[in-house]
């Protein structure tokens, strides 16, 4: 267990102005305990395993440092794997809010039950953040339509 870092506001993390603006628009004021413990080491590129009850801000705990990393680099991408399509959609919605409308960072939503053509179109735009389910991501890997060799941020959400 990480020690309590006790960050009082999101500005205490030293995040970019654009990300702080997005957090303010989302009415995020004080980080939750999981966010206080997870965000600083994630911003340093450390590997984490976080566990907290539903509704405690786990999605933001991994999404904030992931978005910060992608926004501050011109290369590399992030991959978020979730067990269900519904959770993948929720995660992508949070990521889009964090990115804001002006970020210019492309994302891809790669889940089963959706047409491949639409997903191929998303992948052709060289997304920097990919959110999807393991089965469909594997399908795209097998087809050669997705490459993950530049992935620098990996999230396995709901691994329990």
Backbone as a chain_set.jsonl record, in Angstrom:
{"seq": "XXXXXXXXXXXXXXXXXXXXXXXXXXXXXXXXXXXXXXXXXXXXXXXXXXXXXXXXXXXXXXXXXXXXXXXXXXXXXXXXXXXXXXXXXXXXXXXXXXXXXXXXXXXXXXXXXXXXXXXXXXXXXXXXXXXXXXXXXXXXXXXXXXXXXXXXXXXXXXXX", "coords": {"N": [[0.843, -1.178, 0.0], [0.565, 2.171, -0.852], [1.89, 5.091, 0.728], [-0.031, 7.702, 2.31], [-0.381, 10.509, 0.412], [-1.613, 12.924, 0.483], [-2.661, 15.064, -1.205], [-4.225, 18.072, -1.758], [-5.603, 19.457, -3.764], [-6.209, 19.134, -7.327], [-4.376, 20.678, -8.675], [-2.107, 20.444, -7.162], [-0.763, 18.262, -8.142], [0.775, 19.078, -10.237], [-0.082, 19.156, -12.88], [-0.704, 19.712, -16.41], [-1.835, 22.878, -17.751], [-3.994, 22.657, -19.53], [-5.105, 20.168, -18.81], [-5.79, 20.659, -16.138], [-7.733, 22.6, -16.596], [-9.697, 21.054, -17.876], [-10.332, 19.29, -15.77], [-11.427, 21.09, -13.97], [-13.7, 21.914, -15.413], [-15.062, 19.542, -15.3], [-15.848, 19.548, -12.753], [-14.139, 18.5, -10.841], [-12.667, 18.732, -7.861], [-11.325, 18.074, -5.34], [-8.929, 15.533, -4.967], [-9.685, 12.063, -4.638], [-8.993, 9.489, -2.138], [-7.855, 7.19, -3.546], [-7.018, 8.436, -5.883], [-5.183, 10.29, -4.865], [-3.203, 8.558, -4.024], [-2.518, 7.096, -6.32], [-2.034, 8.761, -8.592], [0.442, 10.415, -8.382], [2.704, 8.432, -8.447], [2.063, 7.215, -10.905], [2.351, 9.315, -12.685], [5.072, 9.46, -12.633], [5.731, 7.305, -14.093], [5.633, 4.811, -12.951], [4.742, 1.394, -12.245], [1.559, 0.326, -11.254], [-0.836, -1.11, -8.986], [-4.047, -0.813, -8.271], [-6.769, -0.7, -5.987], [-10.067, -0.191, -5.112], [-13.291, 0.708, -3.811], [-16.342, 0.759, -5.781], [-17.173, 3.807, -7.341], [-15.269, 5.474, -6.243], [-13.474, 6.873, -7.744], [-11.615, 5.547, -9.384], [-11.328, 5.34, -12.201], [-10.629, 7.961, -13.005], [-8.279, 8.045, -11.562], [-6.453, 6.474, -13.006], [-6.78, 7.528, -15.543], [-6.177, 10.293, -15.539], [-3.261, 10.588, -15.136], [-2.538, 9.14, -17.419], [-3.65, 10.594, -19.6], [-2.279, 12.983, -19.206], [0.364, 12.126, -19.732], [0.164, 11.388, -22.452], [-0.602, 13.826, -23.595], [1.673, 15.333, -23.145], [3.616, 14.329, -24.749], [4.836, 13.631, -28.016], [4.833, 11.226, -29.146], [4.187, 7.676, -28.881], [1.608, 5.668, -27.393], [-1.438, 4.947, -25.582], [-3.079, 2.216, -24.05], [-6.118, 0.96, -22.969], [-7.617, -1.674, -21.448], [-10.69, -3.199, -20.924], [-13.14, -5.303, -19.313], [-15.738, -5.283, -20.322], [-17.997, -3.965, -22.837], [-19.599, -1.863, -22.016], [-18.245, -0.756, -19.809], [-15.922, 0.013, -21.129], [-16.927, 2.081, -22.742], [-17.709, 3.943, -20.768], [-15.192, 4.557, -19.672], [-13.897, 5.659, -21.912], [-15.49, 7.912, -22.305], [-14.821, 9.466, -20.031], [-12.112, 9.89, -20.579], [-12.293, 11.398, -22.957], [-13.494, 13.718, -21.926], [-11.43, 14.584, -20.247], [-9.404, 15.057, -22.121], [-10.476, 17.177, -23.536], [-11.992, 19.381, -25.981], [-10.215, 20.544, -27.752], [-7.817, 19.158, -27.95], [-6.737, 17.582, -30.037], [-5.892, 14.996, -30.022], [-6.25, 11.79, -31.163], [-8.57, 9.135, -30.572], [-9.497, 5.677, -30.144], [-12.152, 3.353, -30.204], [-12.482, 0.191, -29.478], [-14.268, -2.476, -29.564], [-16.035, -5.592, -29.14], [-18.854, -6.63, -31.132], [-19.29, -4.371, -32.601], [-19.083, -2.8, -35.835], [-16.339, -3.777, -37.896], [-15.374, -2.087, -39.906], [-15.83, 0.568, -39.095], [-14.104, 0.621, -36.919], [-11.648, 0.14, -38.198], [-11.425, 2.556, -39.568], [-11.103, 4.336, -37.431], [-8.655, 3.406, -36.433], [-6.964, 3.93, -38.564], [-6.488, 6.598, -38.273], [-4.391, 6.863, -36.589], [-4.619, 6.587, -33.592], [-3.883, 7.899, -30.369], [-4.768, 7.085, -27.969], [-6.257, 4.137, -27.064], [-9.138, 2.408, -26.32], [-10.595, -0.542, -25.28], [-11.988, -3.892, -25.556], [-10.578, -7.048, -24.578], [-10.938, -9.299, -26.397], [-11.677, -8.178, -28.939], [-9.533, -6.455, -29.363], [-7.501, -8.353, -29.602], [-8.42, -9.595, -31.964], [-7.963, -7.532, -33.826], [-5.196, -7.339, -33.594], [-4.474, -9.841, -34.634], [-5.351, -9.476, -37.269], [-3.614, -7.576, -38.076], [-4.258, -4.926, -38.056], [-3.896, -3.31, -35.962], [-1.25, -2.012, -34.1], [0.875, -2.293, -31.38], [3.371, -1.525, -30.634], [4.368, 0.955, -29.906], [3.208, 1.51, -27.552], [3.089, 3.053, -24.489], [1.763, 3.256, -22.168], [-0.216, 1.284, -20.289], [-3.307, 0.05, -19.254], [-5.07, -2.156, -17.298], [-8.176, -2.565, -16.665], [-10.487, -3.291, -14.085], [-9.54, -5.903, -13.313], [-10.142, -7.823, -11.519]], "CA": [[0.0, 0.0, 0.0], [1.299, 3.423, -0.903], [1.578, 5.985, 1.849], [-0.953, 8.801, 2.006], [0.362, 11.643, -0.116], [-2.402, 14.048, 0.97], [-2.8, 16.165, -2.147], [-5.49, 18.746, -1.443], [-6.277, 19.818, -5.01], [-5.578, 18.538, -8.499], [-3.227, 21.518, -9.041], [-0.946, 19.973, -6.4], [-0.078, 17.216, -8.907], [1.631, 19.682, -11.262], [-0.615, 18.789, -14.193], [-0.724, 20.775, -17.416], [-2.937, 23.832, -17.672], [-5.135, 22.109, -20.282], [-5.738, 19.112, -18.03], [-6.432, 21.315, -14.987], [-8.949, 23.236, -17.105], [-10.681, 19.98, -18.069], [-10.756, 18.819, -14.446], [-12.308, 22.128, -13.423], [-14.975, 21.813, -16.138], [-15.703, 18.311, -14.853], [-16.144, 19.787, -11.333], [-13.231, 17.753, -9.98], [-12.036, 19.711, -6.979], [-10.392, 17.4, -4.442], [-8.693, 14.132, -5.33], [-10.106, 11.032, -3.696], [-7.823, 8.756, -1.639], [-7.204, 6.386, -4.588], [-6.36, 9.367, -6.791], [-4.023, 10.822, -4.15], [-2.167, 7.534, -3.948], [-2.146, 6.536, -7.623], [-1.608, 9.72, -9.619], [1.868, 10.779, -8.374], [3.617, 7.432, -9.013], [1.743, 6.988, -12.318], [2.987, 10.418, -13.424], [6.496, 9.14, -12.681], [5.909, 6.132, -14.948], [5.727, 3.587, -12.163], [3.692, 0.395, -12.376], [0.666, 0.362, -10.096], [-2.0, -1.968, -8.843], [-4.946, -0.075, -7.397], [-8.032, -1.341, -5.672], [-10.949, 0.651, -4.305], [-14.699, 0.425, -4.051], [-17.018, 1.448, -6.871], [-17.539, 5.19, -7.07], [-14.21, 6.193, -5.523], [-12.632, 7.637, -8.668], [-10.532, 4.754, -9.973], [-11.138, 5.668, -13.627], [-9.837, 9.193, -13.054], [-6.965, 7.767, -10.983], [-5.536, 6.044, -14.064], [-6.942, 8.338, -16.754], [-5.508, 11.598, -15.421], [-1.845, 10.507, -15.516], [-2.427, 8.652, -18.793], [-3.903, 11.724, -20.494], [-1.141, 13.904, -19.034], [1.515, 11.556, -20.444], [-0.077, 11.467, -23.892], [-0.622, 15.233, -23.992], [3.01, 15.905, -23.022], [4.534, 13.616, -25.624], [4.387, 13.584, -29.407], [4.894, 9.846, -29.602], [3.679, 6.699, -27.942], [0.159, 5.621, -27.225], [-1.933, 4.303, -24.372], [-4.095, 1.191, -24.265], [-6.93, 0.616, -21.798], [-8.423, -2.874, -21.662], [-11.765, -3.384, -19.954], [-13.808, -6.58, -19.576], [-17.045, -5.149, -20.977], [-18.206, -2.823, -23.733], [-20.178, -0.761, -21.245], [-17.176, -0.119, -19.04], [-15.045, 0.678, -22.099], [-17.579, 3.336, -23.12], [-17.599, 4.858, -19.625], [-13.794, 4.989, -19.583], [-13.609, 6.558, -23.036], [-16.173, 9.185, -22.042], [-13.995, 10.22, -19.084], [-10.894, 10.29, -21.296], [-12.654, 12.506, -23.855], [-13.682, 14.918, -21.105], [-10.11, 15.019, -19.796], [-8.676, 15.586, -23.276], [-11.07, 18.43, -23.977], [-12.332, 19.412, -27.412], [-9.15, 21.12, -28.568], [-6.543, 18.455, -27.763], [-6.202, 17.039, -31.283], [-5.44, 13.621, -29.812], [-7.243, 10.829, -31.634], [-8.834, 7.956, -29.762], [-10.205, 4.592, -30.836], [-13.038, 2.555, -29.365], [-12.34, -1.111, -30.125], [-15.032, -3.445, -28.774], [-16.811, -6.578, -29.878], [-20.237, -6.274, -31.426], [-19.309, -3.166, -33.432], [-18.536, -3.083, -37.161], [-14.894, -3.632, -38.086], [-15.091, -0.962, -40.802], [-15.76, 1.78, -38.263], [-12.891, 0.52, -36.116], [-10.517, 0.35, -39.109], [-11.351, 4.002, -39.821], [-10.517, 4.951, -36.239], [-7.258, 3.001, -36.331], [-6.214, 4.599, -39.635], [-6.188, 7.966, -37.833], [-3.289, 6.764, -35.628], [-5.048, 7.032, -32.268], [-2.887, 7.904, -29.291], [-5.394, 6.371, -26.855], [-7.163, 3.083, -27.513], [-9.898, 1.775, -25.244], [-11.314, -1.655, -25.879], [-12.121, -5.175, -24.866], [-9.478, -7.919, -24.993], [-11.227, -10.13, -27.569], [-11.627, -7.397, -30.179], [-8.15, -6.001, -29.535], [-6.788, -9.519, -30.152], [-8.84, -9.749, -33.355], [-7.252, -6.532, -34.625], [-3.788, -7.739, -33.611], [-4.383, -10.951, -35.587], [-5.556, -8.936, -38.614], [-2.549, -6.623, -38.367], [-4.815, -3.576, -38.167], [-3.483, -2.544, -34.79], [0.106, -2.281, -33.626], [1.016, -1.746, -30.04], [4.793, -1.418, -30.322], [4.689, 2.265, -29.323], [2.401, 1.685, -26.343], [3.906, 3.396, -23.324], [0.878, 3.321, -21.006], [-1.167, 0.178, -20.361], [-4.224, -0.067, -18.126], [-5.958, -3.311, -17.249], [-9.232, -2.102, -15.77], [-11.355, -4.333, -13.531], [-8.889, -7.203, -13.486], [-10.622, -8.802, -10.537]], "C": [[0.888, 1.24, 0.0], [0.937, 4.284, 0.295], [0.665, 7.111, 1.387], [-0.15, 10.024, 1.599], [-0.316, 12.948, 0.259], [-2.357, 15.272, 0.053], [-4.176, 16.777, -1.928], [-6.293, 19.114, -2.68], [-5.57, 19.137, -6.173], [-4.387, 19.37, -8.967], [-1.962, 21.066, -8.333], [-0.157, 18.897, -7.146], [0.863, 17.778, -9.969], [1.197, 19.316, -12.674], [-0.595, 19.994, -15.131], [-1.944, 21.669, -17.234], [-4.185, 23.276, -18.363], [-5.864, 21.035, -19.471], [-6.411, 19.693, -16.781], [-7.721, 22.012, -15.403], [-10.047, 22.198, -17.293], [-11.214, 19.481, -16.725], [-11.706, 19.81, -13.797], [-13.678, 22.072, -14.092], [-15.771, 20.58, -15.71], [-16.102, 18.398, -13.376], [-15.338, 18.883, -10.408], [-12.477, 18.778, -9.142], [-10.948, 19.078, -6.11], [-10.171, 15.967, -4.896], [-9.161, 13.189, -4.223], [-8.867, 10.299, -3.183], [-7.121, 7.911, -2.712], [-6.469, 7.275, -5.581], [-5.113, 9.961, -6.146], [-2.873, 9.83, -4.146], [-1.662, 7.086, -5.306], [-1.54, 7.546, -8.581], [-0.119, 10.067, -9.539], [2.81, 9.691, -8.905], [3.339, 7.136, -10.486], [2.36, 8.092, -13.175], [4.491, 10.211, -13.555], [6.786, 7.906, -13.53], [6.015, 4.826, -14.203], [4.533, 2.672, -12.424], [2.875, 0.373, -11.092], [-0.359, -0.75, -10.148], [-2.881, -1.267, -7.827], [-6.239, -0.826, -7.191], [-8.815, -0.408, -4.758], [-12.381, 0.324, -4.677], [-15.223, 1.219, -5.246], [-17.371, 2.86, -6.437], [-16.485, 6.008, -6.361], [-13.253, 6.943, -6.444], [-11.483, 6.873, -9.283], [-10.27, 5.118, -11.434], [-10.313, 6.94, -13.764], [-8.43, 8.953, -12.526], [-5.982, 7.255, -12.03], [-5.625, 6.928, -15.296], [-6.2, 9.669, -16.693], [-4.018, 11.486, -15.761], [-1.633, 9.997, -16.944], [-2.613, 9.789, -19.785], [-2.763, 12.732, -20.402], [0.067, 13.41, -19.822], [1.35, 11.687, -21.952], [-0.03, 12.918, -24.372], [0.785, 15.854, -23.989], [4.049, 15.222, -23.893], [3.964, 13.598, -27.044], [4.429, 12.171, -29.971], [4.381, 8.92, -28.516], [2.165, 6.768, -27.833], [-0.173, 4.912, -25.922], [-3.028, 3.326, -24.752], [-4.789, 0.906, -22.946], [-7.783, -0.583, -22.177], [-9.441, -2.999, -20.539], [-12.497, -4.685, -20.283], [-15.122, -6.461, -20.343], [-17.096, -3.919, -21.871], [-18.713, -1.614, -22.969], [-19.118, -0.011, -20.452], [-16.211, 0.612, -19.978], [-15.622, 2.03, -22.515], [-17.477, 4.365, -22.005], [-16.182, 5.415, -19.511], [-13.477, 5.976, -20.702], [-14.292, 7.91, -22.855], [-15.361, 10.059, -21.089], [-12.736, 10.736, -19.779], [-11.18, 11.455, -22.232], [-12.864, 13.799, -23.078], [-12.335, 15.464, -20.638], [-9.299, 15.632, -20.938], [-9.191, 16.969, -23.676], [-11.249, 18.419, -25.482], [-11.187, 19.853, -28.304], [-7.839, 20.338, -28.545], [-5.918, 17.97, -29.065], [-5.681, 15.621, -31.157], [-6.561, 12.675, -30.208], [-7.351, 9.649, -30.676], [-9.522, 6.91, -30.626], [-10.964, 3.772, -29.798], [-13.17, 1.189, -30.033], [-13.004, -2.182, -29.255], [-15.731, -4.439, -29.688], [-18.227, -6.096, -30.099], [-20.387, -5.01, -32.25], [-18.677, -3.495, -34.782], [-17.017, -2.846, -37.244], [-14.568, -2.383, -38.903], [-14.926, 0.344, -40.02], [-14.475, 1.779, -37.427], [-11.643, 0.694, -36.976], [-10.319, 1.84, -39.378], [-10.73, 4.728, -38.636], [-9.024, 4.643, -36.145], [-6.385, 3.645, -37.407], [-5.819, 6.023, -39.26], [-5.082, 7.997, -36.776], [-3.68, 7.269, -34.237], [-3.919, 6.939, -31.261], [-3.428, 7.203, -28.05], [-6.406, 5.396, -27.438], [-7.821, 2.476, -26.286], [-10.68, 0.635, -25.873], [-11.385, -2.875, -24.983], [-11.066, -6.136, -25.416], [-9.744, -8.731, -26.256], [-11.097, -9.351, -28.867], [-10.227, -6.828, -30.426], [-7.319, -7.144, -30.122], [-7.15, -9.748, -31.613], [-8.07, -8.783, -34.255], [-5.747, -6.823, -34.67], [-3.576, -8.857, -34.63], [-4.515, -10.465, -37.033], [-4.439, -7.981, -39.035], [-3.042, -5.189, -38.488], [-4.494, -2.708, -36.956], [-2.071, -2.976, -34.416], [0.278, -1.59, -32.301], [2.479, -1.555, -29.64], [5.199, -0.066, -29.75], [3.876, 2.539, -28.055], [3.311, 1.932, -25.146], [3.071, 3.455, -22.047], [-0.179, 2.237, -21.185], [-1.988, 0.133, -19.087], [-5.06, -1.317, -18.312], [-7.015, -2.978, -16.208], [-10.109, -3.272, -15.344], [-10.773, -5.721, -13.728], [-9.347, -8.248, -12.487], [-11.733, -9.62, -11.127]], "O": [[1.845, 1.332, 0.769], [-0.179, 4.217, 0.81], [0.607, 7.425, 0.199], [0.673, 10.515, 2.372], [0.347, 13.982, 0.345], [-2.05, 16.378, 0.496], [-5.18, 16.065, -1.915], [-7.523, 19.089, -2.653], [-4.461, 18.625, -6.019], [-3.475, 18.831, -9.593], [-0.86, 21.277, -8.839], [1.001, 18.646, -6.815], [1.663, 17.038, -10.54], [2.035, 19.181, -13.566], [-0.482, 21.14, -14.696], [-2.947, 21.27, -16.644], [-5.295, 23.406, -17.848], [-7.094, 20.997, -19.448], [-7.5, 19.253, -16.412], [-8.695, 22.017, -14.65], [-11.196, 22.429, -16.915], [-12.417, 19.275, -16.57], [-12.676, 19.417, -13.15], [-14.703, 22.172, -13.418], [-17.001, 20.579, -15.753], [-16.632, 17.439, -12.816], [-15.796, 18.537, -9.319], [-11.73, 19.596, -9.679], [-9.792, 19.499, -6.145], [-11.135, 15.256, -5.183], [-9.042, 13.489, -3.035], [-7.785, 10.472, -3.744], [-5.892, 7.921, -2.776], [-5.403, 6.902, -6.071], [-4.091, 10.119, -6.813], [-1.708, 10.215, -4.253], [-0.491, 6.729, -5.437], [-0.612, 7.21, -9.317], [0.547, 10.016, -10.573], [3.652, 9.995, -9.75], [4.265, 6.839, -11.241], [2.839, 7.824, -14.277], [5.114, 10.729, -14.483], [7.94, 7.503, -13.674], [6.447, 3.825, -14.773], [3.45, 3.135, -12.781], [3.421, 0.399, -9.99], [-0.701, -1.259, -11.215], [-2.512, -1.138, -6.66], [-6.742, -1.498, -8.092], [-8.293, 0.096, -3.763], [-12.648, -0.264, -5.725], [-14.627, 2.212, -5.662], [-17.813, 3.084, -5.31], [-16.763, 7.122, -5.919], [-12.315, 7.584, -5.968], [-10.477, 7.47, -9.667], [-9.117, 5.195, -11.856], [-9.384, 6.983, -14.57], [-7.481, 9.586, -12.989], [-4.794, 7.567, -11.957], [-4.642, 7.066, -16.024], [-5.653, 10.119, -17.7], [-3.546, 12.238, -16.614], [-0.664, 10.374, -17.602], [-1.818, 9.935, -20.713], [-2.333, 13.275, -21.419], [0.723, 14.196, -20.507], [2.293, 12.056, -22.652], [0.519, 13.204, -25.436], [1.054, 16.789, -24.743], [5.241, 15.511, -23.782], [2.749, 13.555, -27.233], [4.098, 11.949, -31.135], [4.168, 9.333, -27.376], [1.539, 7.783, -28.138], [0.698, 4.356, -25.255], [-3.811, 3.579, -25.668], [-4.141, 0.642, -21.933], [-8.577, -0.518, -23.115], [-9.1, -2.918, -19.359], [-12.472, -5.124, -21.433], [-15.573, -7.433, -20.949], [-16.342, -2.963, -21.686], [-18.31, -0.482, -23.237], [-19.1, 1.219, -20.428], [-15.738, 1.703, -19.658], [-14.888, 3.012, -22.627], [-17.189, 5.533, -22.264], [-15.998, 6.61, -19.28], [-12.859, 7.013, -20.461], [-13.727, 8.942, -23.216], [-15.226, 11.262, -21.315], [-12.344, 11.887, -19.586], [-10.397, 12.402, -22.297], [-12.451, 14.866, -23.531], [-12.126, 16.677, -20.633], [-8.588, 16.616, -20.738], [-8.418, 17.824, -24.106], [-10.719, 17.55, -26.174], [-11.192, 19.563, -29.5], [-6.837, 20.819, -29.076], [-4.694, 17.947, -29.188], [-5.085, 15.098, -32.099], [-7.669, 12.738, -29.674], [-6.373, 9.224, -30.061], [-10.057, 7.213, -31.693], [-10.491, 3.534, -28.687], [-13.878, 1.043, -31.029], [-12.389, -2.722, -28.335], [-15.982, -4.158, -30.859], [-18.74, -5.262, -29.353], [-21.509, -4.614, -32.567], [-17.823, -4.379, -34.863], [-16.495, -1.855, -36.734], [-13.586, -1.697, -38.618], [-13.999, 1.117, -40.262], [-13.84, 2.819, -37.255], [-10.679, 1.324, -36.541], [-9.19, 2.327, -39.412], [-9.92, 5.636, -38.819], [-8.224, 5.519, -35.816], [-5.198, 3.88, -37.183], [-4.911, 6.593, -39.865], [-4.857, 9.027, -36.14], [-3.135, 8.264, -33.761], [-3.105, 6.016, -31.299], [-2.663, 6.779, -27.184], [-7.291, 5.778, -28.203], [-7.147, 2.08, -25.335], [-11.353, 0.825, -26.886], [-10.919, -2.887, -23.844], [-10.7, -6.049, -26.588], [-8.862, -8.843, -27.107], [-10.463, -9.829, -29.808], [-9.79, -6.732, -31.573], [-6.522, -6.927, -31.035], [-6.277, -10.064, -32.421], [-7.584, -9.171, -35.317], [-5.101, -6.574, -35.688], [-2.615, -8.827, -35.4], [-3.853, -10.997, -37.924], [-4.332, -7.62, -40.207], [-2.313, -4.325, -38.976], [-4.791, -1.513, -36.939], [-1.75, -4.164, -34.419], [-0.125, -0.441, -32.123], [2.794, -1.438, -28.456], [6.275, 0.049, -29.163], [3.86, 3.662, -27.55], [4.186, 1.124, -24.834], [3.611, 3.677, -20.963], [-0.953, 2.278, -22.142], [-1.447, 0.172, -17.982], [-5.682, -1.513, -19.357], [-6.771, -3.097, -15.007], [-10.432, -4.141, -16.153], [-11.441, -6.612, -14.252], [-8.986, -9.42, -12.593], [-12.273, -10.502, -10.458]]}, "num_chains": 1, "name": "protein.A"}
